[in-house]
mmCIF file of C-alpha atoms in Angstrom:
data_model
loop_
_atom_site.group_PDB
_atom_site.id
_atom_site.type_symbol
_atom_site.label_atom_id
_atom_site.label_comp_id
_atom_site.label_asym_id
_atom_site.label_seq_id
_atom_site.Cartn_x
_atom_site.Cartn_y
_atom_site.Cartn_z
ATOM 1 C CA MET Y 1049 119.590 -20.335 47.332
ATOM 2 C CA VAL Y 1050 120.325 -24.282 47.950
ATOM 3 C CA SER Y 1051 123.258 -25.383 46.350
ATOM 4 C CA VAL Y 1052 124.182 -29.460 45.336
ATOM 5 C CA ALA Y 1053 127.125 -30.737 44.890
ATOM 6 C CA LEU Y 1054 126.743 -34.170 42.628
ATOM 7 C CA PHE Y 1055 128.780 -37.188 42.418
ATOM 8 C CA GLY Y 1056 128.579 -40.856 40.907
ATOM 9 C CA ASP Y 1057 125.534 -42.022 38.382
ATOM 10 C CA GLN Y 1058 122.468 -40.675 38.259
ATOM 11 C CA ASP Y 1059 121.059 -44.076 37.002
ATOM 12 C CA LYS Y 1060 121.666 -45.089 40.379
ATOM 13 C CA PRO Y 1061 119.404 -44.583 43.193
ATOM 14 C CA ALA Y 1062 120.150 -41.065 45.078
ATOM 15 C CA LEU Y 1063 122.242 -40.837 48.806
ATOM 16 C CA VAL Y 1064 121.554 -37.419 50.119
ATOM 17 C CA THR Y 1065 123.398 -35.581 52.200
ATOM 18 C CA TYR Y 1066 123.027 -32.556 55.057
ATOM 19 C CA PRO Y 1067 125.955 -31.240 57.074
ATOM 20 C CA ASP Y 1068 126.339 -30.022 61.014
ATOM 21 C CA LEU Y 1069 125.939 -26.124 61.593
ATOM 22 C CA ALA Y 1070 129.132 -23.799 59.649
ATOM 23 C CA LEU Y 1071 130.086 -27.183 57.542
ATOM 24 C CA ASN Y 1072 129.184 -28.621 53.895
ATOM 25 C CA HIS Y 1073 130.329 -31.388 52.845
ATOM 26 C CA ILE Y 1074 133.611 -31.116 52.459
ATOM 27 C CA SER Y 1075 134.446 -30.766 56.288
ATOM 28 C CA CYS Y 1076 131.188 -32.557 56.992
ATOM 29 C CA PHE Y 1077 131.425 -35.830 54.996
ATOM 30 C CA GLN Y 1078 135.220 -35.969 53.009
ATOM 31 C CA GLY Y 1079 136.688 -38.158 55.649
ATOM 32 C CA LEU Y 1080 134.024 -40.591 54.895
ATOM 33 C CA PHE Y 1081 133.680 -40.635 51.212
ATOM 34 C CA PHE Y 1082 137.350 -40.678 50.713
ATOM 35 C CA SER Y 1083 137.392 -43.782 53.041
ATOM 36 C CA PRO Y 1084 139.391 -46.400 50.068
ATOM 37 C CA GLU Y 1085 136.775 -49.127 51.467
ATOM 38 C CA VAL Y 1086 133.426 -46.859 52.424
ATOM 39 C CA ASN Y 1087 133.962 -44.526 49.351
ATOM 40 C CA SER Y 1088 134.144 -47.806 46.966
ATOM 41 C CA PHE Y 1089 130.410 -49.206 47.688
ATOM 42 C CA LEU Y 1090 128.760 -45.750 48.515
ATOM 43 C CA LEU Y 1091 129.831 -44.945 44.866
ATOM 44 C CA HIS Y 1092 129.314 -48.353 43.702
ATOM 45 C CA ASN Y 1093 125.503 -48.280 44.408
ATOM 46 C CA PHE Y 1094 124.575 -44.763 45.027
ATOM 47 C CA CYS Y 1095 124.544 -41.211 43.386
ATOM 48 C CA ILE Y 1096 125.578 -38.792 45.589
ATOM 49 C CA TYR Y 1097 123.601 -35.338 45.958
ATOM 50 C CA HIS Y 1098 125.713 -33.257 48.959
ATOM 51 C CA ILE Y 1099 123.060 -30.224 49.982
ATOM 52 C CA SER Y 1100 124.744 -27.509 51.312
ATOM 53 C CA PRO Y 1101 122.533 -24.859 53.840
ATOM 54 C CA PRO Y 1102 122.697 -21.683 52.119
ATOM 55 C CA GLY Y 1103 125.894 -19.994 52.447
ATOM 56 C CA HIS Y 1104 127.709 -23.005 53.210
ATOM 57 C CA GLU Y 1105 128.608 -24.266 50.291
ATOM 58 C CA VAL Y 1106 132.436 -23.802 48.642
ATOM 59 C CA GLY Y 1107 132.801 -20.075 47.524
ATOM 60 C CA ALA Y 1108 129.499 -19.163 48.954
ATOM 61 C CA ALA Y 1109 128.714 -15.439 48.247
ATOM 62 C CA PRO Y 1110 127.401 -13.117 51.057
ATOM 63 C CA ILE Y 1111 124.777 -13.770 52.262
ATOM 64 C CA GLY Y 1112 122.329 -9.663 52.637
ATOM 65 C CA SER Y 1113 121.203 -9.262 56.150
ATOM 66 C CA ASP Y 1114 118.003 -8.604 54.590
ATOM 67 C CA ASP Y 1115 117.426 -11.983 53.425
ATOM 68 C CA LEU Y 1116 114.697 -13.985 54.539
ATOM 69 C CA MET Y 1117 115.880 -16.448 56.880
ATOM 70 C CA PRO Y 1118 115.142 -19.639 56.643
ATOM 71 C CA SER Y 1119 113.110 -21.987 59.396
ATOM 72 C CA VAL Y 1120 113.689 -25.367 60.082
ATOM 73 C CA ASP Y 1121 110.289 -25.981 57.743
ATOM 74 C CA ASP Y 1122 111.861 -24.297 54.921
ATOM 75 C CA LEU Y 1123 115.021 -26.476 55.085
ATOM 76 C CA ALA Y 1124 113.243 -29.445 54.973
ATOM 77 C CA ASP Y 1125 111.270 -28.088 52.084
ATOM 78 C CA GLN Y 1126 114.346 -27.045 49.933
ATOM 79 C CA VAL Y 1127 115.389 -31.134 50.228
ATOM 80 C CA LEU Y 1128 112.307 -31.451 48.274
ATOM 81 C CA GLU Y 1129 112.545 -28.609 45.716
ATOM 82 C CA VAL Y 1130 116.096 -30.464 45.163
ATOM 83 C CA LEU Y 1131 114.980 -33.569 44.927
ATOM 84 C CA ASN Y 1132 112.015 -32.299 42.396
ATOM 85 C CA PHE Y 1133 114.650 -30.179 40.369
ATOM 86 C CA PHE Y 1134 116.410 -33.913 39.409
ATOM 87 C CA GLY Y 1135 113.957 -35.867 39.618
ATOM 88 C CA LEU Y 1136 114.323 -37.964 42.191
ATOM 89 C CA GLY Y 1137 111.716 -40.594 43.632
ATOM 90 C CA SER Y 1138 112.414 -41.749 47.171
ATOM 91 C CA VAL Y 1139 115.815 -41.030 48.369
ATOM 92 C CA MET Y 1140 118.749 -42.603 51.127
ATOM 93 C CA CYS Y 1141 119.251 -39.461 53.269
ATOM 94 C CA MET Y 1142 122.750 -38.814 55.477
ATOM 95 C CA GLY Y 1143 122.209 -36.240 57.991
ATOM 96 C CA VAL Y 1144 124.697 -35.036 60.452
ATOM 97 C CA ALA Y 1145 124.273 -33.059 63.943
ATOM 98 C CA ALA Y 1146 121.745 -30.284 62.970
ATOM 99 C CA GLY Y 1147 121.451 -31.760 59.042
ATOM 100 C CA ALA Y 1148 120.596 -34.931 60.820
ATOM 101 C CA TYR Y 1149 117.398 -32.982 62.351
ATOM 102 C CA VAL Y 1150 116.228 -31.032 58.564
ATOM 103 C CA LEU Y 1151 116.761 -34.657 57.025
ATOM 104 C CA THR Y 1152 114.457 -36.418 59.978
ATOM 105 C CA LEU Y 1153 112.023 -33.859 59.783
ATOM 106 C CA PHE Y 1154 112.097 -34.209 55.560
ATOM 107 C CA ALA Y 1155 111.687 -37.984 56.132
ATOM 108 C CA MET Y 1156 107.943 -36.890 58.913
ATOM 109 C CA LYS Y 1157 106.927 -34.445 56.064
ATOM 110 C CA TYR Y 1158 106.899 -36.762 52.899
ATOM 111 C CA ARG Y 1159 107.196 -39.983 53.812
ATOM 112 C CA GLN Y 1160 106.868 -41.239 50.815
ATOM 113 C CA ARG Y 1161 110.299 -39.478 49.566
ATOM 114 C CA VAL Y 1162 112.573 -41.620 51.723
ATOM 115 C CA LEU Y 1163 114.147 -45.038 51.897
ATOM 116 C CA GLY Y 1164 115.942 -44.577 54.800
ATOM 117 C CA LEU Y 1165 117.965 -42.635 57.319
ATOM 118 C CA ILE Y 1166 121.142 -42.511 58.183
ATOM 119 C CA LEU Y 1167 121.885 -40.371 61.323
ATOM 120 C CA VAL Y 1168 124.999 -38.753 62.906
ATOM 121 C CA SER Y 1169 124.539 -37.254 66.663
ATOM 122 C CA PRO Y 1170 121.176 -36.522 65.807
ATOM 123 C CA LEU Y 1171 119.388 -33.760 67.738
ATOM 124 C CA CYS Y 1172 115.251 -34.107 67.528
ATOM 125 C CA ARG Y 1173 114.404 -32.260 70.838
ATOM 126 C CA ALA Y 1174 113.759 -28.364 71.307
ATOM 127 C CA PRO Y 1175 116.818 -26.323 72.008
ATOM 128 C CA SER Y 1176 117.910 -26.229 75.438
ATOM 129 C CA TRP Y 1177 118.432 -22.308 77.248
ATOM 130 C CA THR Y 1178 121.841 -23.042 76.955
ATOM 131 C CA GLU Y 1179 122.383 -23.843 73.475
ATOM 132 C CA TRP Y 1180 119.642 -20.930 72.473
ATOM 133 C CA LEU Y 1181 122.055 -18.193 74.655
ATOM 134 C CA VAL Y 1182 125.299 -19.127 74.274
ATOM 135 C CA MET Y 1183 125.576 -19.600 70.983
ATOM 136 C CA SER Y 1184 123.376 -16.972 69.809
ATOM 137 C CA ASN Y 1185 124.607 -13.951 71.514
ATOM 138 C CA LEU Y 1186 128.054 -15.250 70.762
ATOM 139 C CA LEU Y 1187 127.678 -14.826 67.085
ATOM 140 C CA TYR Y 1188 125.452 -11.801 66.887
ATOM 141 C CA PHE Y 1189 127.765 -9.561 69.143
ATOM 142 C CA TYR Y 1190 131.047 -11.092 68.236
ATOM 143 C CA GLY Y 1191 130.527 -13.238 64.844
ATOM 144 C CA MET Y 1192 132.928 -16.063 63.561
ATOM 145 C CA CYS Y 1193 135.085 -15.052 66.990
ATOM 146 C CA GLY Y 1194 138.045 -17.040 68.741
ATOM 147 C CA VAL Y 1195 135.264 -18.509 71.421
ATOM 148 C CA VAL Y 1196 132.827 -19.324 68.942
ATOM 149 C CA LYS Y 1197 134.975 -21.664 66.973
ATOM 150 C CA GLU Y 1198 136.381 -23.273 69.823
ATOM 151 C CA LEU Y 1199 133.174 -23.619 70.733
ATOM 152 C CA LEU Y 1200 131.633 -25.588 67.681
ATOM 153 C CA LEU Y 1201 135.359 -27.156 67.354
ATOM 154 C CA LYS Y 1202 134.308 -28.953 70.788
ATOM 155 C CA ARG Y 1203 130.610 -29.594 69.083
ATOM 156 C CA TYR Y 1204 132.084 -31.517 66.385
ATOM 157 C CA PHE Y 1205 135.290 -33.332 68.012
ATOM 158 C CA SER Y 1206 136.625 -35.567 71.081
ATOM 159 C CA GLN Y 1207 139.242 -34.272 73.286
ATOM 160 C CA GLU Y 1208 141.815 -36.583 71.408
ATOM 161 C CA VAL Y 1209 141.517 -35.339 68.053
ATOM 162 C CA ARG Y 1210 141.588 -31.369 69.792
ATOM 163 C CA GLY Y 1211 144.766 -32.029 71.001
ATOM 164 C CA SER Y 1212 146.369 -30.711 74.448
ATOM 165 C CA VAL Y 1213 149.127 -29.295 75.670
ATOM 166 C CA GLU Y 1214 151.270 -31.796 75.141
ATOM 167 C CA GLU Y 1215 149.329 -33.253 72.040
ATOM 168 C CA PRO Y 1216 148.777 -31.245 68.726
ATOM 169 C CA GLU Y 1217 145.058 -30.695 66.979
ATOM 170 C CA SER Y 1218 144.667 -33.487 64.164
ATOM 171 C CA ASP Y 1219 144.883 -32.797 60.801
ATOM 172 C CA ILE Y 1220 141.293 -33.117 60.307
ATOM 173 C CA VAL Y 1221 141.001 -30.417 63.614
ATOM 174 C CA GLN Y 1222 143.009 -28.099 61.235
ATOM 175 C CA ALA Y 1223 141.291 -28.487 58.664
ATOM 176 C CA CYS Y 1224 138.239 -27.758 60.204
ATOM 177 C CA ARG Y 1225 140.034 -24.886 61.826
ATOM 178 C CA ARG Y 1226 140.731 -22.970 58.289
ATOM 179 C CA LEU Y 1227 137.287 -23.793 56.984
ATOM 180 C CA LEU Y 1228 135.724 -21.959 59.561
ATOM 181 C CA ASP Y 1229 137.934 -18.883 59.648
ATOM 182 C CA GLU Y 1230 136.624 -18.448 56.091
ATOM 183 C CA ARG Y 1231 133.256 -19.182 56.914
ATOM 184 C CA GLN Y 1232 131.018 -15.682 56.722
ATOM 185 C CA SER Y 1233 129.298 -15.483 60.735
ATOM 186 C CA ILE Y 1234 125.720 -13.888 58.900
ATOM 187 C CA SER Y 1235 125.375 -17.729 57.241
ATOM 188 C CA VAL Y 1236 125.880 -19.456 60.643
ATOM 189 C CA GLN Y 1237 123.906 -17.342 62.290
ATOM 190 C CA GLN Y 1238 120.802 -17.684 59.992
ATOM 191 C CA PHE Y 1239 121.210 -21.587 60.013
ATOM 192 C CA LEU Y 1240 121.749 -21.823 63.843
ATOM 193 C CA GLU Y 1241 118.781 -19.588 64.529
ATOM 194 C CA ALA Y 1242 116.790 -21.476 62.264
ATOM 195 C CA MET Y 1243 117.641 -24.617 63.968
ATOM 196 C CA ASN Y 1244 117.053 -22.525 67.670
ATOM 197 C CA GLY Y 1245 113.762 -22.390 66.549
ATOM 198 C CA ARG Y 1246 113.253 -25.911 65.933
ATOM 199 C CA ARG Y 1247 110.100 -27.704 67.619
ATOM 200 C CA ASP Y 1248 110.410 -31.302 69.650
ATOM 201 C CA LEU Y 1249 110.522 -34.269 67.163
ATOM 202 C CA SER Y 1250 109.810 -36.968 69.923
ATOM 203 C CA GLU Y 1251 106.264 -37.300 69.475
ATOM 204 C CA GLY Y 1252 105.971 -37.933 65.778
ATOM 205 C CA LEU Y 1253 109.108 -40.266 65.461
ATOM 206 C CA ARG Y 1254 106.924 -43.583 66.643
ATOM 207 C CA LYS Y 1255 105.473 -42.927 63.507
ATOM 208 C CA LEU Y 1256 108.016 -42.740 61.403
ATOM 209 C CA HIS Y 1257 108.941 -46.858 59.249
ATOM 210 C CA CYS Y 1258 111.692 -45.539 57.058
ATOM 211 C CA ARG Y 1259 114.610 -47.484 58.568
ATOM 212 C CA SER Y 1260 117.136 -45.855 60.793
ATOM 213 C CA LEU Y 1261 120.750 -46.547 61.548
ATOM 214 C CA ILE Y 1262 121.743 -43.938 64.108
ATOM 215 C CA PHE Y 1263 125.623 -43.135 64.857
ATOM 216 C CA VAL Y 1264 126.440 -41.379 67.734
ATOM 217 C CA GLY Y 1265 129.942 -41.070 69.432
ATOM 218 C CA GLU Y 1266 130.209 -41.325 72.956
ATOM 219 C CA ASN Y 1267 131.915 -37.929 73.414
ATOM 220 C CA SER Y 1268 129.419 -36.505 71.663
ATOM 221 C CA PRO Y 1269 127.520 -33.514 73.508
ATOM 222 C CA PHE Y 1270 124.414 -34.716 71.792
ATOM 223 C CA HIS Y 1271 125.309 -38.605 72.556
ATOM 224 C CA SER Y 1272 121.978 -38.362 75.312
ATOM 225 C CA GLU Y 1273 119.911 -36.605 72.183
ATOM 226 C CA ALA Y 1274 120.691 -40.044 70.279
ATOM 227 C CA LEU Y 1275 120.026 -42.211 73.220
ATOM 228 C CA HIS Y 1276 116.451 -40.419 73.139
ATOM 229 C CA MET Y 1277 115.755 -40.543 69.661
ATOM 230 C CA THR Y 1278 116.645 -43.839 69.695
ATOM 231 C CA SER Y 1279 113.800 -44.871 72.525
ATOM 232 C CA LYS Y 1280 111.133 -43.440 70.293
ATOM 233 C CA LEU Y 1281 111.598 -44.803 67.237
ATOM 234 C CA ASP Y 1282 110.306 -48.262 66.571
ATOM 235 C CA ARG Y 1283 112.844 -50.653 67.533
ATOM 236 C CA ARG Y 1284 111.654 -53.156 64.318
ATOM 237 C CA TYR Y 1285 113.155 -50.439 62.074
ATOM 238 C CA SER Y 1286 116.294 -48.610 64.208
ATOM 239 C CA ALA Y 1287 119.207 -49.502 65.139
ATOM 240 C CA LEU Y 1288 122.284 -47.500 67.081
ATOM 241 C CA VAL Y 1289 125.381 -47.667 67.024
ATOM 242 C CA GLU Y 1290 127.950 -46.033 69.766
ATOM 243 C CA VAL Y 1291 131.172 -45.161 68.769
ATOM 244 C CA GLN Y 1292 133.634 -45.376 71.314
ATOM 245 C CA ALA Y 1293 136.351 -42.642 71.852
ATOM 246 C CA CYS Y 1294 134.835 -40.204 68.873
ATOM 247 C CA GLY Y 1295 133.180 -37.150 69.140
ATOM 248 C CA SER Y 1296 129.827 -35.770 67.082
ATOM 249 C CA ILE Y 1297 131.420 -35.408 63.482
ATOM 250 C CA VAL Y 1298 131.780 -39.621 63.816
ATOM 251 C CA THR Y 1299 131.633 -39.058 59.683
ATOM 252 C CA GLU Y 1300 135.297 -37.325 59.946
ATOM 253 C CA GLU Y 1301 136.914 -38.642 63.539
ATOM 254 C CA GLN Y 1302 136.214 -42.424 62.939
ATOM 255 C CA PRO Y 1303 134.828 -43.110 59.140
ATOM 256 C CA HIS Y 1304 135.852 -46.637 59.348
ATOM 257 C CA ALA Y 1305 133.306 -47.641 62.251
ATOM 258 C CA MET Y 1306 130.492 -47.363 59.823
ATOM 259 C CA LEU Y 1307 131.724 -49.789 57.093
ATOM 260 C CA ILE Y 1308 130.322 -52.831 58.330
ATOM 261 C CA PRO Y 1309 127.007 -51.417 60.179
ATOM 262 C CA LEU Y 1310 126.369 -49.326 56.787
ATOM 263 C CA GLU Y 1311 126.542 -52.333 54.963
ATOM 264 C CA TYR Y 1312 124.622 -54.456 57.016
ATOM 265 C CA PHE Y 1313 121.913 -51.986 56.853
ATOM 266 C CA LEU Y 1314 121.849 -51.679 53.277
ATOM 267 C CA THR Y 1315 121.581 -54.840 52.402
ATOM 268 C CA GLY Y 1316 118.495 -54.545 54.705
ATOM 269 C CA ILE Y 1317 117.032 -52.671 53.027
ATOM 270 C CA GLY Y 1318 118.411 -54.234 49.187
ATOM 271 C CA LEU Y 1319 120.127 -51.028 48.340
ATOM 272 C CA TYR Y 1320 124.004 -52.731 48.664
ATOM 273 C CA ARG Y 1321 126.110 -54.495 46.089
ATOM 274 C CA PRO Y 1322 129.009 -55.507 46.967
ATOM 275 C CA SER Y 1323 131.845 -54.041 45.114
ATOM 276 C CA PRO Y 1324 134.981 -55.780 43.269
ATOM 277 C CA ARG Y 1325 137.276 -53.350 45.682
ATOM 278 C CA SER Y 1326 135.190 -54.492 48.842
ATOM 279 C CA PHE Y 1327 134.769 -58.649 47.646
ATOM 280 C CA PHE Y 1328 139.172 -58.363 46.930
ATOM 281 C CA HIS Y 1329 139.794 -56.428 50.127
ATOM 282 C CA ARG Y 1330 137.725 -58.839 52.033
ATOM 283 C CA LYS Y 1331 139.385 -61.826 50.369
ATOM 284 C CA ALA Y 1332 142.678 -60.631 51.416
ATOM 285 C CA TRP Y 1333 141.354 -60.528 55.747
ATOM 286 C CA ALA Y 1334 139.355 -64.197 55.173
#
């Protein structure tokens, strides 16, 4: 079962989000949507549909060990089911890492249903042996143990916010750690197994003609993946923003860095109307 959290006026264009592995809309997009300037113009222009992978939603019930394990194609098809359930036509999509892969696959399968892609530290190639072997085995044998949580935090955030002997962890890392403490290993394992079965999308990216905006942190483990994906997309329809001193989840670590690129991107598609708050904010800085 897929979970959807809805925010905003349903008469407005739809923005669909999909989080990274082991996260949900609160832990993956809260920084972006709670940032006053970004939240103001996104809710002014869109109704937000936050999709969580099975077992990742807030207060998720345990997934049975005998439940069918979804594939990445199943996850992409679930996005279509959400659109059809709410009676949505074409939508804007925003995904982070694994969630970016699911939404890119959705866009390739159902091109007429996607207005544009906003991808944060996206994946597009098949998993490496290391990615497949280490995380899968650790989760399978030990569950959400301390080592798995540390690997996930390294996946999400840069060293600057993860802290060190001299510097404490930032608030966003501490909040994420608390969420991982509550996450059920079977839910994470099923999403991870789906992602480990993903195929390389590189060859099909050139045919993807919806507008695409890619953000990636310079310290993200998926930095090279994002550069590869950008090189495969049609340059007429895509743009890349590299965020300095940032990990994978730009939406949490440096959401302010997304504001101006998002405004230009959405203006180019014809989906941006300045909100009163953003107007006065800019006037104050003029």
